[in-house]
mmCIF file of C-alpha atoms in Angstrom:
data_model
loop_
_atom_site.group_PDB
_atom_site.id
_atom_site.type_symbol
_atom_site.label_atom_id
_atom_site.label_comp_id
_atom_site.label_asym_id
_atom_site.label_seq_id
_atom_site.Cartn_x
_atom_site.Cartn_y
_atom_site.Cartn_z
ATOM 1 C CA THR O 1 -61.835 12.457 67.301
ATOM 2 C CA TYR O 2 -64.585 10.351 65.847
ATOM 3 C CA ARG O 3 -66.364 13.657 64.562
ATOM 4 C CA LEU O 4 -63.047 15.004 63.066
ATOM 5 C CA ILE O 5 -62.752 11.516 61.307
ATOM 6 C CA GLU O 6 -66.418 11.741 59.931
ATOM 7 C CA GLY O 7 -66.172 15.141 58.399
ATOM 8 C CA GLU O 8 -63.019 14.099 56.732
ATOM 9 C CA ALA O 9 -64.745 11.162 55.457
ATOM 10 C CA ARG O 10 -67.458 12.818 54.037
ATOM 11 C CA THR O 11 -65.262 15.189 52.358
ATOM 12 C CA ARG O 12 -63.301 12.372 50.842
ATOM 13 C CA TYR O 13 -66.283 10.941 49.478
ATOM 14 C CA ALA O 14 -67.215 13.553 47.257
ATOM 15 C CA SER O 15 -63.783 15.335 46.529
ATOM 16 C CA THR O 16 -61.447 15.550 43.771
ATOM 17 C CA GLN O 17 -57.700 16.335 44.456
ATOM 18 C CA ILE O 18 -54.607 17.910 42.441
ATOM 19 C CA SER O 19 -51.232 19.013 43.064
ATOM 20 C CA LEU O 20 -50.219 22.509 43.812
ATOM 21 C CA GLY O 21 -46.553 21.708 43.440
ATOM 22 C CA ASP O 22 -43.843 21.039 46.116
ATOM 23 C CA GLY O 23 -45.456 18.465 47.977
ATOM 24 C CA LEU O 24 -48.580 20.245 48.706
ATOM 25 C CA ASN O 25 -52.006 18.617 47.173
ATOM 26 C CA LEU O 26 -55.298 20.392 47.459
ATOM 27 C CA GLU O 27 -58.654 18.363 48.069
ATOM 28 C CA TRP O 28 -61.948 19.890 47.611
ATOM 29 C CA ILE O 29 -65.637 19.091 46.739
ATOM 30 C CA PRO O 30 -66.360 20.451 42.895
ATOM 31 C CA SER O 31 -70.179 21.566 44.031
ATOM 32 C CA GLU O 32 -68.799 23.299 47.075
ATOM 33 C CA VAL O 33 -65.968 25.362 45.769
ATOM 34 C CA PRO O 34 -66.519 25.810 41.908
ATOM 35 C CA HIS O 35 -63.363 28.302 42.063
ATOM 36 C CA HIS O 36 -60.840 25.666 42.974
ATOM 37 C CA GLU O 37 -57.924 27.299 41.049
ATOM 38 C CA ALA O 38 -58.155 30.589 42.869
ATOM 39 C CA ALA O 39 -58.587 28.521 46.115
ATOM 40 C CA GLY O 40 -55.403 26.511 45.495
ATOM 41 C CA ALA O 41 -53.421 29.853 44.615
ATOM 42 C CA VAL O 42 -54.384 31.281 47.701
ATOM 43 C CA ILE O 43 -53.411 28.062 49.994
ATOM 44 C CA ARG O 44 -50.083 27.699 47.925
ATOM 45 C CA GLU O 45 -49.076 31.298 48.473
ATOM 46 C CA ALA O 46 -49.830 31.071 52.411
ATOM 47 C CA ALA O 47 -47.719 27.825 52.291
ATOM 48 C CA THR O 48 -44.998 29.391 50.160
ATOM 49 C CA ARG O 49 -44.671 32.325 52.846
ATOM 50 C CA VAL O 50 -44.940 30.364 55.786
ATOM 51 C CA SER O 51 -42.337 27.891 54.762
ATOM 52 C CA ASN O 52 -39.724 31.110 53.610
ATOM 53 C CA ARG O 53 -40.414 32.613 56.858
ATOM 54 C CA LEU O 54 -39.741 29.088 59.185
ATOM 55 C CA GLN O 55 -37.144 27.778 56.698
ATOM 56 C CA TRP O 56 -39.636 24.816 56.030
ATOM 57 C CA ASP O 57 -37.392 22.125 54.133
ATOM 58 C CA LYS O 58 -40.647 20.423 52.848
ATOM 59 C CA ARG O 59 -39.404 17.272 54.648
ATOM 60 C CA GLU O 60 -43.468 16.214 54.690
ATOM 61 C CA SER O 61 -45.980 16.311 52.001
ATOM 62 C CA VAL O 62 -49.245 18.170 52.990
ATOM 63 C CA LEU O 63 -52.559 17.682 51.937
ATOM 64 C CA ALA O 64 -54.870 20.751 52.275
ATOM 65 C CA THR O 65 -58.691 19.834 52.553
ATOM 66 C CA ILE O 66 -61.552 22.129 51.988
ATOM 67 C CA LEU O 67 -64.081 20.468 54.331
ATOM 68 C CA ALA O 68 -67.623 19.608 53.505
ATOM 69 C CA SER O 69 -69.811 22.588 54.393
ATOM 70 C CA GLU O 70 -71.815 20.234 56.626
ATOM 71 C CA ALA O 71 -68.591 19.772 58.753
ATOM 72 C CA ASP O 72 -68.865 23.567 59.482
ATOM 73 C CA ALA O 73 -71.294 22.682 62.715
ATOM 74 C CA ASP O 74 -71.342 22.548 66.064
ATOM 75 C CA TRP O 75 -70.725 18.821 66.476
ATOM 76 C CA HIS O 76 -67.207 19.695 64.837
ATOM 77 C CA GLU O 77 -64.441 19.937 67.505
ATOM 78 C CA ALA O 78 -62.453 21.791 65.315
ATOM 79 C CA ARG O 79 -64.737 23.630 62.786
ATOM 80 C CA TYR O 80 -62.449 26.633 62.229
ATOM 81 C CA GLY O 81 -59.621 24.575 60.915
ATOM 82 C CA TYR O 82 -57.113 21.920 62.295
ATOM 83 C CA CYS O 83 -53.811 20.193 61.333
ATOM 84 C CA MET O 84 -53.255 16.442 61.468
ATOM 85 C CA ASP O 85 -50.144 14.289 61.751
ATOM 86 C CA LYS O 86 -51.118 11.549 59.217
ATOM 87 C CA ILE O 87 -49.242 8.922 57.245
ATOM 88 C CA PRO O 88 -48.018 9.628 54.548
ATOM 89 C CA TYR O 89 -48.637 13.035 54.708
ATOM 90 C CA ASP O 90 -49.362 15.744 56.915
ATOM 91 C CA LYS O 91 -53.041 17.372 56.496
ATOM 92 C CA ILE O 92 -54.544 20.900 57.117
ATOM 93 C CA CYS O 93 -58.228 20.984 56.897
ATOM 94 C CA LEU O 94 -59.641 24.185 56.404
ATOM 95 C CA PRO O 95 -63.658 25.367 56.679
ATOM 96 C CA ARG O 96 -65.481 25.736 53.193
ATOM 97 C CA ILE O 97 -66.864 29.032 54.610
ATOM 98 C CA ALA O 98 -63.154 30.474 54.479
ATOM 99 C CA ALA O 99 -62.876 29.786 50.851
ATOM 100 C CA GLU O 100 -65.259 32.297 50.152
ATOM 101 C CA ASN O 101 -62.944 35.066 51.206
ATOM 102 C CA GLN O 102 -59.460 35.081 49.771
ATOM 103 C CA GLU O 103 -58.224 36.852 52.822
ATOM 104 C CA SER O 104 -59.998 34.621 55.221
ATOM 105 C CA LEU O 105 -58.408 31.554 53.456
ATOM 106 C CA PHE O 106 -55.086 32.851 53.516
ATOM 107 C CA ARG O 107 -55.266 33.304 57.015
ATOM 108 C CA VAL O 108 -56.622 30.059 57.917
ATOM 109 C CA ALA O 109 -53.849 28.304 55.488
ATOM 110 C CA ALA O 110 -51.259 30.184 56.956
ATOM 111 C CA HIS O 111 -52.297 29.513 60.661
ATOM 112 C CA GLU O 112 -52.539 25.725 59.975
ATOM 113 C CA PHE O 113 -49.701 25.138 57.585
ATOM 114 C CA ALA O 114 -47.665 26.721 60.623
ATOM 115 C CA HIS O 115 -48.621 24.061 62.532
ATOM 116 C CA VAL O 116 -47.313 21.609 59.961
ATOM 117 C CA VAL O 117 -43.738 23.154 60.172
ATOM 118 C CA VAL O 118 -43.711 23.479 64.115
ATOM 119 C CA LEU O 119 -44.832 19.901 64.282
ATOM 120 C CA ASN O 120 -42.034 18.611 61.946
ATOM 121 C CA THR O 121 -39.273 21.175 63.207
ATOM 122 C CA ALA O 122 -40.002 20.798 66.693
ATOM 123 C CA GLU O 123 -40.301 16.787 66.355
ATOM 124 C CA LYS O 124 -43.613 17.147 68.604
ATOM 125 C CA MET O 125 -42.237 18.850 71.410
ATOM 126 C CA ALA O 126 -43.422 22.499 71.238
ATOM 127 C CA PRO O 127 -45.860 23.182 73.693
ATOM 128 C CA HIS O 128 -49.419 24.570 72.699
ATOM 129 C CA TRP O 129 -48.745 28.217 73.677
ATOM 130 C CA LEU O 130 -45.502 27.929 71.396
ATOM 131 C CA ASP O 131 -47.461 26.151 68.588
ATOM 132 C CA GLU O 132 -50.219 28.525 68.678
ATOM 133 C CA GLY O 133 -48.444 31.798 68.951
ATOM 134 C CA ILE O 134 -46.286 30.912 65.986
ATOM 135 C CA ALA O 135 -49.601 30.118 63.911
ATOM 136 C CA CYS O 136 -51.224 33.071 65.069
ATOM 137 C CA ARG O 137 -48.058 35.182 63.950
ATOM 138 C CA MET O 138 -47.859 33.609 60.743
ATOM 139 C CA GLU O 139 -51.586 34.196 60.259
ATOM 140 C CA GLY O 140 -51.052 37.864 61.036
ATOM 141 C CA ARG O 141 -53.026 38.292 64.201
ATOM 142 C CA SER O 142 -52.278 41.709 65.938
ATOM 143 C CA PRO O 143 -50.692 40.956 69.126
ATOM 144 C CA ASP O 144 -51.705 44.497 70.317
ATOM 145 C CA ARG O 145 -55.309 43.794 70.015
ATOM 146 C CA SER O 146 -54.570 40.449 71.643
ATOM 147 C CA LYS O 147 -52.638 42.109 74.556
ATOM 148 C CA ALA O 148 -55.595 44.877 75.077
ATOM 149 C CA ARG O 149 -58.044 42.209 75.326
ATOM 150 C CA LEU O 150 -56.331 40.044 77.800
ATOM 151 C CA ALA O 151 -55.815 43.391 80.085
ATOM 152 C CA GLU O 152 -59.516 43.858 79.633
ATOM 153 C CA TRP O 153 -60.242 40.824 80.886
ATOM 154 C CA ALA O 154 -57.649 40.435 83.610
ATOM 155 C CA ILE O 155 -56.316 37.082 82.137
ATOM 156 C CA TRP O 156 -52.624 35.913 82.213
ATOM 157 C CA LEU O 157 -52.274 32.267 82.794
ATOM 158 C CA PRO O 158 -49.079 30.373 83.889
ATOM 159 C CA PRO O 159 -47.538 27.986 81.311
ATOM 160 C CA HIS O 160 -49.493 25.007 82.654
ATOM 161 C CA ASP O 161 -52.908 26.182 82.994
ATOM 162 C CA LEU O 162 -52.239 28.022 79.419
ATOM 163 C CA ASN O 163 -51.473 24.976 77.716
ATOM 164 C CA ALA O 164 -54.407 23.171 79.352
ATOM 165 C CA GLU O 165 -56.959 25.516 77.729
ATOM 166 C CA PHE O 166 -55.990 24.027 74.305
ATOM 167 C CA GLU O 167 -57.267 20.760 75.349
ATOM 168 C CA VAL O 168 -60.704 21.585 76.498
ATOM 169 C CA ASP O 169 -63.784 20.819 74.462
ATOM 170 C CA ARG O 170 -64.229 23.570 71.873
ATOM 171 C CA ARG O 171 -67.672 22.476 71.236
ATOM 172 C CA SER O 172 -68.884 23.884 74.455
ATOM 173 C CA ALA O 173 -69.743 27.507 74.700
ATOM 174 C CA ALA O 174 -68.646 27.818 78.072
ATOM 175 C CA ASN O 175 -64.971 27.014 76.989
ATOM 176 C CA SER O 176 -64.945 29.950 74.391
ATOM 177 C CA HIS O 177 -63.946 32.670 76.513
ATOM 178 C CA GLY O 178 -61.178 30.747 77.913
ATOM 179 C CA VAL O 179 -59.925 29.375 74.611
ATOM 180 C CA GLY O 180 -60.071 32.897 72.822
ATOM 181 C CA ALA O 181 -57.823 34.239 75.729
ATOM 182 C CA ALA O 182 -55.549 31.356 75.345
ATOM 183 C CA TYR O 183 -54.799 32.188 71.714
ATOM 184 C CA ASP O 184 -54.317 35.790 72.570
ATOM 185 C CA GLN O 185 -51.946 34.859 75.486
ATOM 186 C CA SER O 186 -49.839 32.745 73.045
ATOM 187 C CA ASN O 187 -50.029 35.460 70.196
ATOM 188 C CA VAL O 188 -48.590 38.106 72.770
ATOM 189 C CA LEU O 189 -45.567 35.495 74.043
ATOM 190 C CA VAL O 190 -44.767 34.646 70.570
ATOM 191 C CA ALA O 191 -44.784 38.638 69.537
ATOM 192 C CA TYR O 192 -42.633 39.206 72.536
ATOM 193 C CA LEU O 193 -39.978 36.497 71.251
ATOM 194 C CA HIS O 194 -40.373 37.682 67.618
ATOM 195 C CA SER O 195 -39.416 41.276 68.747
ATOM 196 C CA LEU O 196 -35.975 40.198 69.948
ATOM 197 C CA GLU O 197 -34.936 37.963 67.128
ATOM 198 C CA GLY O 198 -37.601 37.811 64.369
ATOM 199 C CA ASP O 199 -38.431 34.978 62.431
ATOM 200 C CA GLU O 200 -34.855 33.725 62.760
ATOM 201 C CA GLY O 201 -34.959 33.257 66.682
ATOM 202 C CA LEU O 202 -38.133 31.615 66.271
ATOM 203 C CA VAL O 203 -36.679 28.984 63.871
ATOM 204 C CA LYS O 204 -33.703 28.502 66.616
ATOM 205 C CA LEU O 205 -36.088 27.867 69.254
ATOM 206 C CA LEU O 206 -38.304 25.083 67.381
ATOM 207 C CA GLN O 207 -34.831 23.452 66.437
ATOM 208 C CA ALA O 208 -33.386 23.543 69.556
ATOM 209 C CA LEU O 209 -36.524 21.851 71.631
ATOM 210 C CA PRO O 210 -35.597 18.171 69.899
ATOM 211 C CA ASP O 211 -31.765 18.631 70.967
ATOM 212 C CA ARG O 212 -30.290 15.404 72.060
ATOM 213 C CA SER O 213 -26.684 16.378 72.150
ATOM 214 C CA HIS O 214 -24.260 16.042 75.088
ATOM 215 C CA LEU O 215 -24.604 19.862 75.969
ATOM 216 C CA GLY O 216 -28.610 19.809 75.610
ATOM 217 C CA ASP O 217 -28.812 16.808 78.243
ATOM 218 C CA VAL O 218 -26.480 18.734 80.552
ATOM 219 C CA LEU O 219 -28.717 21.913 80.187
ATOM 220 C CA ARG O 220 -31.855 19.978 81.129
ATOM 221 C CA LYS O 221 -30.193 18.628 84.113
ATOM 222 C CA LEU O 222 -28.516 21.797 85.291
ATOM 223 C CA VAL O 223 -32.107 23.835 84.324
ATOM 224 C CA THR O 224 -35.397 22.244 85.139
ATOM 225 C CA GLY O 225 -35.519 19.249 82.795
ATOM 226 C CA ASP O 226 -38.143 20.751 80.780
ATOM 227 C CA PRO O 227 -37.020 20.773 77.060
ATOM 228 C CA VAL O 228 -38.970 24.286 76.768
ATOM 229 C CA ASP O 229 -36.829 25.963 79.544
ATOM 230 C CA VAL O 230 -33.423 24.728 77.962
ATOM 231 C CA ALA O 231 -34.437 25.598 74.387
ATOM 232 C CA LEU O 232 -35.475 29.246 75.480
ATOM 233 C CA ARG O 233 -32.312 29.810 77.342
ATOM 234 C CA ARG O 234 -30.346 28.592 74.619
ATOM 235 C CA THR O 235 -31.868 30.948 72.081
ATOM 236 C CA TYR O 236 -32.893 33.955 73.972
ATOM 237 C CA GLY O 237 -31.040 33.759 77.595
ATOM 238 C CA PHE O 238 -34.168 33.148 79.497
ATOM 239 C CA GLY O 239 -36.533 30.730 80.758
ATOM 240 C CA GLN O 240 -40.242 30.089 80.292
ATOM 241 C CA GLU O 241 -41.471 31.888 83.977
ATOM 242 C CA GLU O 242 -39.219 34.968 82.871
ATOM 243 C CA LEU O 243 -40.697 35.117 79.277
ATOM 244 C CA PHE O 244 -44.102 34.743 80.607
ATOM 245 C CA ALA O 245 -43.294 37.783 83.074
ATOM 246 C CA LYS O 246 -41.583 39.892 80.355
ATOM 247 C CA ALA O 247 -44.126 39.359 77.836
ATOM 248 C CA ARG O 248 -46.666 40.457 80.010
ATOM 249 C CA SER O 249 -45.316 43.545 81.032
#
């Protein structure tokens, strides 16, 4: 966490900020991102598309920061982009190298902005696999390619182990393969859910996670007590274990 803060602090020291509208702001270092207007337009478009697809009500303002180039280094545990829940805004941090290519910038911005929506809609109750799977879906990652890689590697993890892969030290080369497979599996899982009820189903699932109604309490007691199982059953009619089996087949 300290190195994340260090990268953000070094960026803040030399940065400039502007509003992109609708509660979205851009922070960048002028000497490193000379064409900030184009970068801002791409980030705004990515945020708009994700907001529309996931029915985001923009209840939180968001700061999109293009990190200093020195933060794109081995010492940074999230050098490819990340989302942070902050006060008084949520923050997405994007690697400077992504700003060199509009397609890459769009994908990274869409991925990280999706985390903002998931974080707030599910009130921090979405498991890692769902959070990352939706982010992969929003960025446009191919589920067919993900499934092919998983089949080639003969990897398919149960829920607990899959979530754990997102908590390892990503600076270690020894963990890179497992983390990559975790993203692929999450992508496949969410793609399966999307094939059933599209974006609308994903939104309903996120909204069902923090349900504190009497019905929600009853269902948690009847099922497993796991909010993910309850939300899946209410939205799709099956639980987490069934989802993992169905998506793998």
